[in-house]
Tab-separated table of N, CA and C in Angstrom:
chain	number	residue	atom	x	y	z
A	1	UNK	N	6.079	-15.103	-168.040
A	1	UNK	CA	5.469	-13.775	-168.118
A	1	UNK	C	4.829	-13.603	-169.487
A	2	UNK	N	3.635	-13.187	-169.555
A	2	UNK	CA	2.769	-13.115	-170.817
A	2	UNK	C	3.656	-11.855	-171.724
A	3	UNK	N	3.453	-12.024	-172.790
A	3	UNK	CA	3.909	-11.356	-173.982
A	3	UNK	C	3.431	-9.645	-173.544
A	4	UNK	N	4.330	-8.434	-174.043
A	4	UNK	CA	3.410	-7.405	-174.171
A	4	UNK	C	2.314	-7.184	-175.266
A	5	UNK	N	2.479	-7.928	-175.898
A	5	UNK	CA	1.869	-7.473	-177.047
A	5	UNK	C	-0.026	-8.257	-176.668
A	6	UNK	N	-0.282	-8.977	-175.973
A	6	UNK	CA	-1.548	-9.007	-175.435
A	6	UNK	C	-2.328	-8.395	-175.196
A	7	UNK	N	-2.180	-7.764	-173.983
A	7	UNK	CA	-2.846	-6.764	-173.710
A	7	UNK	C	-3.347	-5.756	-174.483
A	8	UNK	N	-2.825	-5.330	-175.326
A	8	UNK	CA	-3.280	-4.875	-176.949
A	8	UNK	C	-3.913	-6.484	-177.727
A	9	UNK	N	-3.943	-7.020	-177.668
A	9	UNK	CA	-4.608	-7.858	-178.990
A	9	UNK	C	-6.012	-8.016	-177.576
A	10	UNK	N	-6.366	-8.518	-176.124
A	10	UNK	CA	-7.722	-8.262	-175.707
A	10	UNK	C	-8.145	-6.801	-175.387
A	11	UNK	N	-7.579	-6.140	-176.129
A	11	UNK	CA	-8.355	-4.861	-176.217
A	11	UNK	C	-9.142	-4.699	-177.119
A	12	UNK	N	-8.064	-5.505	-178.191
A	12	UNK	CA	-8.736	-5.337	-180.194
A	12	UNK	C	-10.030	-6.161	-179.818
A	13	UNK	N	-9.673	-7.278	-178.784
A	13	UNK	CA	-11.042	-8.230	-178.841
A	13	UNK	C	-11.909	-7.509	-177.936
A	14	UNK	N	-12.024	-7.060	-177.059
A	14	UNK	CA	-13.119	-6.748	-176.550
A	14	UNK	C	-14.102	-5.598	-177.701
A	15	UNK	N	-12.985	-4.402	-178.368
A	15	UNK	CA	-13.931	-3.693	-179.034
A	15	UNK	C	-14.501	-4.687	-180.131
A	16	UNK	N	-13.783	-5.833	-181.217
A	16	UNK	CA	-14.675	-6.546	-181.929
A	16	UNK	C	-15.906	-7.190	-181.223
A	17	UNK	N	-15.910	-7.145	-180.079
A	17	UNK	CA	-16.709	-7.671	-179.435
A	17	UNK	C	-18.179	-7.036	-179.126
A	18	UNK	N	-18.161	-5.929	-179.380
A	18	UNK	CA	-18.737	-4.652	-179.290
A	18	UNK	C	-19.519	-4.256	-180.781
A	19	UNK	N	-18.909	-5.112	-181.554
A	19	UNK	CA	-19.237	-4.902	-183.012
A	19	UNK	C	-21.101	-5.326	-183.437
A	20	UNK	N	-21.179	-5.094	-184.380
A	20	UNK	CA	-22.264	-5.841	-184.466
A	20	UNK	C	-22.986	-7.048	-185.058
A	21	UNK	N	-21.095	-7.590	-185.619
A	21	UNK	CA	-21.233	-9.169	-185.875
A	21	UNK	C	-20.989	-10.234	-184.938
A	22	UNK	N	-21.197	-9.371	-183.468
A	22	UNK	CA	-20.718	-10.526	-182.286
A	22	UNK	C	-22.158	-10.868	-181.571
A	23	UNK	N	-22.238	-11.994	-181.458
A	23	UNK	CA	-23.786	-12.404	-180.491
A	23	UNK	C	-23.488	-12.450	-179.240
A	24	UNK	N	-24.597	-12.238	-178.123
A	24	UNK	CA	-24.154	-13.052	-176.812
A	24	UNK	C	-23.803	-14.698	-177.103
A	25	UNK	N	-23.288	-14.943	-176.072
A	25	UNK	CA	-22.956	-16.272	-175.595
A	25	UNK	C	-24.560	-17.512	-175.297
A	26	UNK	N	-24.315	-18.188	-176.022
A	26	UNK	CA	-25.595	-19.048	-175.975
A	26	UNK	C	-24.834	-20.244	-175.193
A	27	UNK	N	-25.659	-21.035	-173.825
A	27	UNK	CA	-25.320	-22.114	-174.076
A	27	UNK	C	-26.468	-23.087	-174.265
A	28	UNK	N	-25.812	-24.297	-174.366
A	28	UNK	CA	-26.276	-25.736	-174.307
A	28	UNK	C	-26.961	-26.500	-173.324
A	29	UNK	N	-27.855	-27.510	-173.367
A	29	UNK	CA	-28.604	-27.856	-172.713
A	29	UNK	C	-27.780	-28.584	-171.606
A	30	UNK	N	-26.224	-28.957	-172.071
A	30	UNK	CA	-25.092	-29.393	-170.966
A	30	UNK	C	-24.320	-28.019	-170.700
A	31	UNK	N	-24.785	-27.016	-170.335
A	31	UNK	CA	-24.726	-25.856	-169.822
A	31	UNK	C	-23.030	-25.497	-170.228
A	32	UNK	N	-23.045	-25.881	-171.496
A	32	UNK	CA	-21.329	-25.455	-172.075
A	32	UNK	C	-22.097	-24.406	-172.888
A	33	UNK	N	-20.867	-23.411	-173.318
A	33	UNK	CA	-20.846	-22.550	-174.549
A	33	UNK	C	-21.536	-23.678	-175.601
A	34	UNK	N	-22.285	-23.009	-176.749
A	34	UNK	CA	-22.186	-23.230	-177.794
A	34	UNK	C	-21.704	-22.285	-178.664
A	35	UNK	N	-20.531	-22.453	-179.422
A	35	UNK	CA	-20.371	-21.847	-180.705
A	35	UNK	C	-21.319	-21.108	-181.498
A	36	UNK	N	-20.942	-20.026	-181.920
A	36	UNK	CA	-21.193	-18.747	-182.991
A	36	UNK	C	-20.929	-18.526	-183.978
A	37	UNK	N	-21.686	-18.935	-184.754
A	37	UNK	CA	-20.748	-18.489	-186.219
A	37	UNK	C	-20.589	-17.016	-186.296
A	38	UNK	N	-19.381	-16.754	-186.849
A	38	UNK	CA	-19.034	-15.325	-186.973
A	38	UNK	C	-19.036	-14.959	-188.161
A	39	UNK	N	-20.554	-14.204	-188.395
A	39	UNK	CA	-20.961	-13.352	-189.651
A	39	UNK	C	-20.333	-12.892	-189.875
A	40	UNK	N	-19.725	-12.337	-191.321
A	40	UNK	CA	-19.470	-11.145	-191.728
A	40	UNK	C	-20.043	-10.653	-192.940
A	41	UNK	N	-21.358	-9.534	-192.933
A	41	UNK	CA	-21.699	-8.461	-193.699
A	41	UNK	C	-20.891	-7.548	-194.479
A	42	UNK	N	-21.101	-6.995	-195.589
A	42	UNK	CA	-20.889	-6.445	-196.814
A	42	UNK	C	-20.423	-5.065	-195.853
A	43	UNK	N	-20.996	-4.668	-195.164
A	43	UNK	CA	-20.668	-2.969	-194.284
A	43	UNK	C	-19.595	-3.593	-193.241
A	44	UNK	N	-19.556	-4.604	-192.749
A	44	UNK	CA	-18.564	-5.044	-192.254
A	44	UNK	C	-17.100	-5.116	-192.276
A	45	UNK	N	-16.692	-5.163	-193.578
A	45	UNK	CA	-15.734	-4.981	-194.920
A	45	UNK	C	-14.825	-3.432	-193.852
A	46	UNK	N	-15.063	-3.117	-194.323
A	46	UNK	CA	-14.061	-1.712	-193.949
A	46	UNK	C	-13.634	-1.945	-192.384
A	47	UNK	N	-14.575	-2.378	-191.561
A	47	UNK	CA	-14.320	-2.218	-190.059
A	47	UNK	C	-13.544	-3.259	-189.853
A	48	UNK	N	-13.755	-4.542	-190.455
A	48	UNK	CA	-13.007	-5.357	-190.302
A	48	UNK	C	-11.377	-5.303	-191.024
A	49	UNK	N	-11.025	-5.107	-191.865
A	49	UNK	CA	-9.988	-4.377	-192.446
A	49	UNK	C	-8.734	-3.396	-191.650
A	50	UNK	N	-9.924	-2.580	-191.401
A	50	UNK	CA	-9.302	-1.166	-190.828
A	50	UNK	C	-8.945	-2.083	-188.812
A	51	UNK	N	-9.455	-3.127	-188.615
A	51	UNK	CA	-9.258	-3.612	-187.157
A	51	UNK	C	-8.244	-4.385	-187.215
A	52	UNK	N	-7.929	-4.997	-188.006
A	52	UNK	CA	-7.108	-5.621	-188.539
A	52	UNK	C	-5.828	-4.841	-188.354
A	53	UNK	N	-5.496	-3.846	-189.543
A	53	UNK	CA	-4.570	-3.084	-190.216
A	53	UNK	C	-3.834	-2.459	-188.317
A	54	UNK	N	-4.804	-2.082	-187.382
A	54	UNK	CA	-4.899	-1.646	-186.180
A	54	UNK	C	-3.952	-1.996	-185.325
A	55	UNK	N	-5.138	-3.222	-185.286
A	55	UNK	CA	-4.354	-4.201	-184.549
A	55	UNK	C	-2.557	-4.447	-184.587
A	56	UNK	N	-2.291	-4.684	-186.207
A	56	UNK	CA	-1.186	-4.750	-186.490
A	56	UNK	C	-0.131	-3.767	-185.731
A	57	UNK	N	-1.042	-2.402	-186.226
A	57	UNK	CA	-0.184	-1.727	-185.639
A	57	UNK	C	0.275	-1.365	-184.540
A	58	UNK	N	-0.266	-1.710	-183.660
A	58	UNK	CA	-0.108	-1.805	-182.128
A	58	UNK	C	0.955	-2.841	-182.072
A	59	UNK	N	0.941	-3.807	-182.242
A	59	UNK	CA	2.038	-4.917	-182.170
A	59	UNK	C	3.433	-4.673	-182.423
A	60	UNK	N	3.258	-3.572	-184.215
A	60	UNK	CA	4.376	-3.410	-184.323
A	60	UNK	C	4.875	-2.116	-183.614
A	61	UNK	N	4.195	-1.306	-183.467
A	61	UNK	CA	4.520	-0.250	-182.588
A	61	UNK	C	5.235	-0.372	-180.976
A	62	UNK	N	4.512	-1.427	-180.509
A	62	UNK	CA	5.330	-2.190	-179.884
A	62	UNK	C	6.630	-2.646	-179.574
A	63	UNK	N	6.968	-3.296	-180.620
A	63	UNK	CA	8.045	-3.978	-180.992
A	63	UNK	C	9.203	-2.897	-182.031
A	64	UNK	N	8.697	-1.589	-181.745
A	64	UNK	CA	9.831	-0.734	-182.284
A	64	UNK	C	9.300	-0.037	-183.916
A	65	UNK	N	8.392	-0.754	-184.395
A	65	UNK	CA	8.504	-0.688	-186.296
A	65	UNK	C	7.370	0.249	-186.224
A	66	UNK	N	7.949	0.575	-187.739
A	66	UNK	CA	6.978	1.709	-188.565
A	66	UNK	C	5.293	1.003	-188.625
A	67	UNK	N	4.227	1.742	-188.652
A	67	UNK	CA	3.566	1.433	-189.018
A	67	UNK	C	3.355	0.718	-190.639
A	68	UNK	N	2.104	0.216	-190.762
A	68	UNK	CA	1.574	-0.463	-192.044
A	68	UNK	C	0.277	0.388	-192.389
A	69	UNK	N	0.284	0.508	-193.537
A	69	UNK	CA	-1.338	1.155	-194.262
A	69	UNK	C	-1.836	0.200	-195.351
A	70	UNK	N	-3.624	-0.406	-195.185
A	70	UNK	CA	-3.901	-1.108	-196.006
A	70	UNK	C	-3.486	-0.416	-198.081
A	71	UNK	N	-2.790	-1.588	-198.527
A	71	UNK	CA	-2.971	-1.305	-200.049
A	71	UNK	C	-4.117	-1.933	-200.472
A	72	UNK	N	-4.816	-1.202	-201.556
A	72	UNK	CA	-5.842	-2.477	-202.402
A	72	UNK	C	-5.437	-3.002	-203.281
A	73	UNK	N	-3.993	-2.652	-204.062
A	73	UNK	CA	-3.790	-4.088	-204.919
A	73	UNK	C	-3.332	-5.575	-203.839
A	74	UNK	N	-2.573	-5.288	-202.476
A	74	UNK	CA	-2.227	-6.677	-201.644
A	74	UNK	C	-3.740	-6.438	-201.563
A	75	UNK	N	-4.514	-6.369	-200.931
A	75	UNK	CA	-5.673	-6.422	-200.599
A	75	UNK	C	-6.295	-7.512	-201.579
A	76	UNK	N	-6.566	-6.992	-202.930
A	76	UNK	CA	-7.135	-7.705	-203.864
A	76	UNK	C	-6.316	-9.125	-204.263
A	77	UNK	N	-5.354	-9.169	-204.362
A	77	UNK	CA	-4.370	-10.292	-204.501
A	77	UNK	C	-4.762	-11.298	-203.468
A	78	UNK	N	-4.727	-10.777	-201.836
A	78	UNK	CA	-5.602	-11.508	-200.815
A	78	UNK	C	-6.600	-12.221	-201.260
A	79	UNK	N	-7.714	-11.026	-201.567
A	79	UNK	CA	-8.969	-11.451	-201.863
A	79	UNK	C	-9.126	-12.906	-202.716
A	80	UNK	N	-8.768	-12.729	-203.575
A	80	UNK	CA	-8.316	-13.317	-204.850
A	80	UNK	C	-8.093	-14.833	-204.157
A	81	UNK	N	-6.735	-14.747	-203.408
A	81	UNK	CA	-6.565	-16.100	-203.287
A	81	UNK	C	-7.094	-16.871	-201.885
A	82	UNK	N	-7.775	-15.923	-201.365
A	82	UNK	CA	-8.867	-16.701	-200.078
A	82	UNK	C	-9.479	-17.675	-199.937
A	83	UNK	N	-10.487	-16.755	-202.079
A	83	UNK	CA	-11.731	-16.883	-202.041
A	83	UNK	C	-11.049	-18.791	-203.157
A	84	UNK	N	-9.860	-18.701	-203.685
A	84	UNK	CA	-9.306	-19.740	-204.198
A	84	UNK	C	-8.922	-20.620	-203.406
A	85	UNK	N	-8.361	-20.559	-202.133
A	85	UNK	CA	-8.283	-21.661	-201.393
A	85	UNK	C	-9.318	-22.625	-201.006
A	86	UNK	N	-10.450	-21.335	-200.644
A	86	UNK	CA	-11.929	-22.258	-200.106
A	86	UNK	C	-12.158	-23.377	-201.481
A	87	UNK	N	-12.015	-23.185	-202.261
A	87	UNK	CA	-12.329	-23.573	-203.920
A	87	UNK	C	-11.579	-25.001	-203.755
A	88	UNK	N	-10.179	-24.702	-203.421
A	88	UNK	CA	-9.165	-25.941	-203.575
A	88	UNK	C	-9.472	-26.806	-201.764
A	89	UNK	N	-10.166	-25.842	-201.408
A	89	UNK	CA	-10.310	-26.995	-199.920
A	89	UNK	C	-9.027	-27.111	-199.080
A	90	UNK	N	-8.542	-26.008	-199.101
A	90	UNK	CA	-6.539	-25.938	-198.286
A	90	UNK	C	-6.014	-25.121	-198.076
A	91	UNK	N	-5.428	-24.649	-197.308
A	91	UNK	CA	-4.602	-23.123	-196.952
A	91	UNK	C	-3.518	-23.526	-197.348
A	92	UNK	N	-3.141	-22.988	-198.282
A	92	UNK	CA	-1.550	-22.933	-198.620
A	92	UNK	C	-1.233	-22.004	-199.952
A	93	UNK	N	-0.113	-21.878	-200.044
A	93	UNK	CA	0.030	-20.130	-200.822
A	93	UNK	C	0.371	-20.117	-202.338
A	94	UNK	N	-0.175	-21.638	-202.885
A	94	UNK	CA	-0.138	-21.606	-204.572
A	94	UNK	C	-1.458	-21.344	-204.667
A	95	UNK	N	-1.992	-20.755	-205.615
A	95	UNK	CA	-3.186	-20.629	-206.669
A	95	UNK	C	-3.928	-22.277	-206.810
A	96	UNK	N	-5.002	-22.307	-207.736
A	96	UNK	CA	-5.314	-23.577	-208.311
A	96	UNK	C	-4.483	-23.528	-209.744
A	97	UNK	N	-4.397	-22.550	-210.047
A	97	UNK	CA	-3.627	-22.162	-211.674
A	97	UNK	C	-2.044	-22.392	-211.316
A	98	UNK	N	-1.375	-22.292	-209.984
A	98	UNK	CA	-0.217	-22.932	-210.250
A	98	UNK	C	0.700	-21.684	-209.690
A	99	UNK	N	-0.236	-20.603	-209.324
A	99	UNK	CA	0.485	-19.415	-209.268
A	99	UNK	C	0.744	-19.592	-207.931
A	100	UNK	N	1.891	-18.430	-207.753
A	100	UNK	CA	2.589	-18.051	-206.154
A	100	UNK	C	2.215	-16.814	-205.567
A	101	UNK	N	2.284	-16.561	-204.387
A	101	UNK	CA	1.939	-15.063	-204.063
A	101	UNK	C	2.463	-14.041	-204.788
A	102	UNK	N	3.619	-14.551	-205.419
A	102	UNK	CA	4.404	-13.039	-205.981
A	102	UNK	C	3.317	-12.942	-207.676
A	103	UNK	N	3.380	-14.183	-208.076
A	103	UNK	CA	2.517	-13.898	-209.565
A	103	UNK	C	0.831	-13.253	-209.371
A	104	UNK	N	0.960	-13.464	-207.919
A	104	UNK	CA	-0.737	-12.742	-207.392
A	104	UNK	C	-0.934	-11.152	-207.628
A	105	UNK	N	0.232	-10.994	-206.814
A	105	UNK	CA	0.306	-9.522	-206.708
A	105	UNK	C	0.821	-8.940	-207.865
A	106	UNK	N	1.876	-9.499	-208.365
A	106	UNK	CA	1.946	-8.894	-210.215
A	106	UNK	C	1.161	-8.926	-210.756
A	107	UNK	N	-0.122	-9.700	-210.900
A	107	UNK	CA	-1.194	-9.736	-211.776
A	107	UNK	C	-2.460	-8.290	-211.730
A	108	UNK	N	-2.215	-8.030	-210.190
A	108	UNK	CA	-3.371	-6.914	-209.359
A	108	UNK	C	-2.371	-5.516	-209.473
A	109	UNK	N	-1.431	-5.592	-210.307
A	109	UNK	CA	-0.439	-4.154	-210.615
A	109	UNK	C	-0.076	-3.452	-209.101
A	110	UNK	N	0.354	-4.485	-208.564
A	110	UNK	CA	1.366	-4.159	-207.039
A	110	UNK	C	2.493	-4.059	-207.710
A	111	UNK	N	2.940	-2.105	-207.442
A	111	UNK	CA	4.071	-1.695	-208.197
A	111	UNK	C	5.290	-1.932	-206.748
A	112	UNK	N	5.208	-2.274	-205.718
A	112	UNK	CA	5.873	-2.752	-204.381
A	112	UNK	C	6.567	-3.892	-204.357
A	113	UNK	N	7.087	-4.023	-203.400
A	113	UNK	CA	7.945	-5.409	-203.108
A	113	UNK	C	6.991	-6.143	-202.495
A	114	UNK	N	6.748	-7.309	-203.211
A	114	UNK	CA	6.296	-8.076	-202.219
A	114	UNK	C	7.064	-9.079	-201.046
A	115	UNK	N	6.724	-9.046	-199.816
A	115	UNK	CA	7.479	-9.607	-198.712
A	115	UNK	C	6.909	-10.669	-198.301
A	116	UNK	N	5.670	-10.883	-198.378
A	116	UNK	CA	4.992	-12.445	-197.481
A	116	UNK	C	3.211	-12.057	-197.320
A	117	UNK	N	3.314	-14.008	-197.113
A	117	UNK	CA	2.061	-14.008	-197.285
A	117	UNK	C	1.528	-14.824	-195.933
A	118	UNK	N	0.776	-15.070	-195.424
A	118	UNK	CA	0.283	-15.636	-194.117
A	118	UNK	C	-1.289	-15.641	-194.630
A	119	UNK	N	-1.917	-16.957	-194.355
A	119	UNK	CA	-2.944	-17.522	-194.116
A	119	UNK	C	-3.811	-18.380	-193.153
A	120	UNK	N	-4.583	-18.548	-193.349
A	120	UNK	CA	-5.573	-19.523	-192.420
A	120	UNK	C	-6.867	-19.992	-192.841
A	121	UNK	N	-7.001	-20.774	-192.490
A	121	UNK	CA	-8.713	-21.926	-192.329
A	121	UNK	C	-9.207	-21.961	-191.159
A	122	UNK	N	-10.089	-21.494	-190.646
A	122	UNK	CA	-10.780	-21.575	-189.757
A	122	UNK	C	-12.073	-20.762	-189.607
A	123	UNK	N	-12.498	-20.748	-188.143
A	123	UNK	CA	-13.957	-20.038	-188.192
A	123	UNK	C	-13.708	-19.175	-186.972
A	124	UNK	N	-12.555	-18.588	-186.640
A	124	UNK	CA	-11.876	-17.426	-185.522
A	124	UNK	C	-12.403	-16.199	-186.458
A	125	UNK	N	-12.508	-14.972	-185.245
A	125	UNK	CA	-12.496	-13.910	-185.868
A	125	UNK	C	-11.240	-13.656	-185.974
A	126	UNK	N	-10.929	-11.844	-187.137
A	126	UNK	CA	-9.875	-11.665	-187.537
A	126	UNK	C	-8.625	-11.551	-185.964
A	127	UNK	N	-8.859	-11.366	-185.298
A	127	UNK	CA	-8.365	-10.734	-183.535
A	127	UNK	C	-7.982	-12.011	-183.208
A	128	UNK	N	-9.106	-13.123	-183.257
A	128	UNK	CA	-7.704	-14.162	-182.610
A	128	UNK	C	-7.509	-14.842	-183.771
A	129	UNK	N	-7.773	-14.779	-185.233
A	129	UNK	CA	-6.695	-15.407	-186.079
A	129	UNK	C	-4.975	-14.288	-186.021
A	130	UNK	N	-5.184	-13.171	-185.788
A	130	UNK	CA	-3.955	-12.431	-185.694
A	130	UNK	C	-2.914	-12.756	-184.346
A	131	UNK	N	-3.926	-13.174	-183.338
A	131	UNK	CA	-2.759	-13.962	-182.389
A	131	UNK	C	-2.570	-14.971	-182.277
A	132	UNK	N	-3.161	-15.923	-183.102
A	132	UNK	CA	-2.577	-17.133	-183.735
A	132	UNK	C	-1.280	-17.113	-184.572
A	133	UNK	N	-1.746	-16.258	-185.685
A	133	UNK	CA	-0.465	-15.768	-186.235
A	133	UNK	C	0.784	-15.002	-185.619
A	134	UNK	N	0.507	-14.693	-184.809
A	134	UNK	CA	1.732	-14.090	-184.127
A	134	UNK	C	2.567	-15.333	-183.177
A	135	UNK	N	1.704	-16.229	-182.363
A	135	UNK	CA	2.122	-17.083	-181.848
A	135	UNK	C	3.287	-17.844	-182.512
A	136	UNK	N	3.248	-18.164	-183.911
A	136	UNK	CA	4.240	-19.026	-184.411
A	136	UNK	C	4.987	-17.622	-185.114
A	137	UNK	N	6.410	-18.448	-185.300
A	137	UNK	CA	7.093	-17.843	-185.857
A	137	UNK	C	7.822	-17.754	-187.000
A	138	UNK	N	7.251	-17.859	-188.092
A	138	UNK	CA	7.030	-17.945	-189.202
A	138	UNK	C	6.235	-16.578	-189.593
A	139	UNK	N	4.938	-16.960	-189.499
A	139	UNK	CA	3.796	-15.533	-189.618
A	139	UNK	C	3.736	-14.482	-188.650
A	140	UNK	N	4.608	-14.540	-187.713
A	140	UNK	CA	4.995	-13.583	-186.224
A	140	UNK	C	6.009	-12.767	-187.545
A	141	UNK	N	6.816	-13.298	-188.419
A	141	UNK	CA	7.974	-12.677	-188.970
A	141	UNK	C	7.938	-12.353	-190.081
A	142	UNK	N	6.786	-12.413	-190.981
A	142	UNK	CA	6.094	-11.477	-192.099
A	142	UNK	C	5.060	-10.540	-191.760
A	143	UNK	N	4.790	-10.525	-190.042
A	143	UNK	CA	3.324	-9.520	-189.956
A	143	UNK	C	5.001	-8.489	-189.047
A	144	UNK	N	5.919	-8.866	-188.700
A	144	UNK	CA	6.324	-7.676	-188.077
A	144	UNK	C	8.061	-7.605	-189.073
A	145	UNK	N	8.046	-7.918	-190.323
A	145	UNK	CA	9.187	-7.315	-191.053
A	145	UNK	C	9.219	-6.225	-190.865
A	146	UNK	N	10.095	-5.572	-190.605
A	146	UNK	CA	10.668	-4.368	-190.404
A	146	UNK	C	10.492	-3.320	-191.769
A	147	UNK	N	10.853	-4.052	-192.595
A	147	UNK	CA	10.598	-3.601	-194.047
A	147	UNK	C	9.165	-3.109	-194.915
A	148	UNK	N	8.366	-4.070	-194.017
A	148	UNK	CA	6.889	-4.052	-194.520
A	148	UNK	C	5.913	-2.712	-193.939
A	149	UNK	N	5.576	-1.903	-195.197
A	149	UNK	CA	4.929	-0.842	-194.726
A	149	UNK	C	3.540	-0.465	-195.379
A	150	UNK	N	3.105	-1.318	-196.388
A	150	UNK	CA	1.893	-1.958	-196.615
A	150	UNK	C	1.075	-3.969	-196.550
A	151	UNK	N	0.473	-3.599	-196.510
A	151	UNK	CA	-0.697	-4.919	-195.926
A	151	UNK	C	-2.058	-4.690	-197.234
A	152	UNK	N	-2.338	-5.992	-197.292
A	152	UNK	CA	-3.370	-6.067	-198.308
A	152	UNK	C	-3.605	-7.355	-197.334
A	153	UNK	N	-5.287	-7.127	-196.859
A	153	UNK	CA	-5.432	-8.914	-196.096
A	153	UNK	C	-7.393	-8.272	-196.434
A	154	UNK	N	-7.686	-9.559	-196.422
A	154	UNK	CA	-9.083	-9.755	-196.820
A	154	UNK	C	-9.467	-11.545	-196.873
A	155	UNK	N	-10.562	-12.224	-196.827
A	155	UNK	CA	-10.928	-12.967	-196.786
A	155	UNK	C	-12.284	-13.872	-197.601
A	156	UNK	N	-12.756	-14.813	-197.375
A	156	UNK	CA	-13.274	-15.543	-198.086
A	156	UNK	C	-14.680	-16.816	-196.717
A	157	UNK	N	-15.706	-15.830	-197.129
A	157	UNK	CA	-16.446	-16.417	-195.604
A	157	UNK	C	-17.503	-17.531	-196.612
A	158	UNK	N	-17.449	-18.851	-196.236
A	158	UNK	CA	-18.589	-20.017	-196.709
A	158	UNK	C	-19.810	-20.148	-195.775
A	159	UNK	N	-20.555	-20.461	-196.785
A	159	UNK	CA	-22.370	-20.623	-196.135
A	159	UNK	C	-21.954	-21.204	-194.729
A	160	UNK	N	-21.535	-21.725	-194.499
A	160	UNK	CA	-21.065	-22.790	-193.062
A	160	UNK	C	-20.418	-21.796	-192.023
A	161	UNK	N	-20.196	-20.718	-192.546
A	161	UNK	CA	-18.762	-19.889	-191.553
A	161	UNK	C	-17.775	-19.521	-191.945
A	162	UNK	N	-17.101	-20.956	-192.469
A	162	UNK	CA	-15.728	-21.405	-192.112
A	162	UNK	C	-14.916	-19.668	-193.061
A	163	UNK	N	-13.920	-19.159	-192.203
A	163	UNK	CA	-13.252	-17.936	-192.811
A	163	UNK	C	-11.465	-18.428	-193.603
A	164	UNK	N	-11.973	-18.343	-194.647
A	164	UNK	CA	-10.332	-18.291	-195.330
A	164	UNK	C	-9.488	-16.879	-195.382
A	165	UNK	N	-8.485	-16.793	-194.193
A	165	UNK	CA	-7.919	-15.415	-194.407
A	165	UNK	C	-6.931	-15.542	-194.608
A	166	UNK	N	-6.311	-14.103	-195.794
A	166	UNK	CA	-5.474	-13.792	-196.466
A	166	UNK	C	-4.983	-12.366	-196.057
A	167	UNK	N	-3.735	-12.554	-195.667
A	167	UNK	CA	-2.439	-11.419	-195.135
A	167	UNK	C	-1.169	-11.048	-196.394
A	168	UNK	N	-1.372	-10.190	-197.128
A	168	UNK	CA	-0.035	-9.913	-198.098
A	168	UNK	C	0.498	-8.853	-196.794
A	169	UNK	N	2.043	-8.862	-197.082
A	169	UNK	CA	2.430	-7.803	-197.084
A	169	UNK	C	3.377	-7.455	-198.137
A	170	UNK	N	4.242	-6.044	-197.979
A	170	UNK	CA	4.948	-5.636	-199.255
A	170	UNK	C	5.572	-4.216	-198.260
A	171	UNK	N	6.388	-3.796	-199.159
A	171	UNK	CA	7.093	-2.258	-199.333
A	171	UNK	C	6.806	-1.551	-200.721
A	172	UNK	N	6.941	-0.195	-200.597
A	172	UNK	CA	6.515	0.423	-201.511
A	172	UNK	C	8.108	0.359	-202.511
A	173	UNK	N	7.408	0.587	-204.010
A	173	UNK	CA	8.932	0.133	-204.811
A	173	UNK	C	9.309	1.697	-204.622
């Protein structure tokens, strides 16, 4: 039996779908899909964010928990180390300087707890990198801590596409 929490995440997708960084479907001269790169524009920024933050909350609402509200210091701490992974060529949650998520968010004056960090490499929009992340359970268990009642997530998009995204979460101190 499929998860409840689906049916909410192809809802989130159909409205991103609706957006105006989504193209029709092109295909190929072997009458398959071809792939889309998935723009993302400067006005984009907020909608994508705020779909995100949404999304979340449906899941956890779901599953019993308080909502989450975007912070901009996790936010910026995100930002920060997205746009550093693309740099180092790797998803994983040290800095190039050596730093950890927690020295991220101390640096961006996150007066909160920080709780976790979840990432990715790829060229998914934010909707199915979030049910990717939910799928495993690892990043299923920092996007729905019970504890966590802010989110800072933002990303890092290359000439090519490819999207480096970045998920903090935290509690307020």
């Amino acid at each position: 039996m499929p998860s409840p929490i689906y049916p909410a995440l192809l809802a989130a997708a159909l409205v991103a779908a609706c957006t105006p960084t989504a193209s029709p479907m092109r295909m190929g001269a072997d009458g398959r899909p071809v792939q889309v790169v998935y723009r993302i524009g400067e006005r984009d920024v907020p909608v994508i964010q705020a779909r995100m933050r949404d999304a979340i909350n449906t899941v956890r609402q779901q599953s019993g928990l308080a909502p989450v509200a975007l912070n901009v210091a996790l936010t910026s701490a995100a930002a920060t180390h997205a746009r550093d992974m693309s740099i180092q060529g790797r998803p994983w949650h040290f800095g190039s300087d050596g730093s950890s998520p927690i020295d991220r968010v101390n640096r961006v004056g996150y007066v909160g707890h920080f709780l976790g960090e979840t990432l990715s490499e790829t060229y998914e929009t934010e909707v199915e990198t979030l049910t990717a992340w939910l799928d495993q359970s690892d990043t299923r268990g920092i996007i729905l801590d019970p504890r966590a009642r802010e989110v800072g997530f933002a990303w890092y998009q290359e000439a090519n596409g490819k999207l480096w995204w970045v998920l903090t979460t935290g509690a307020p101190g």
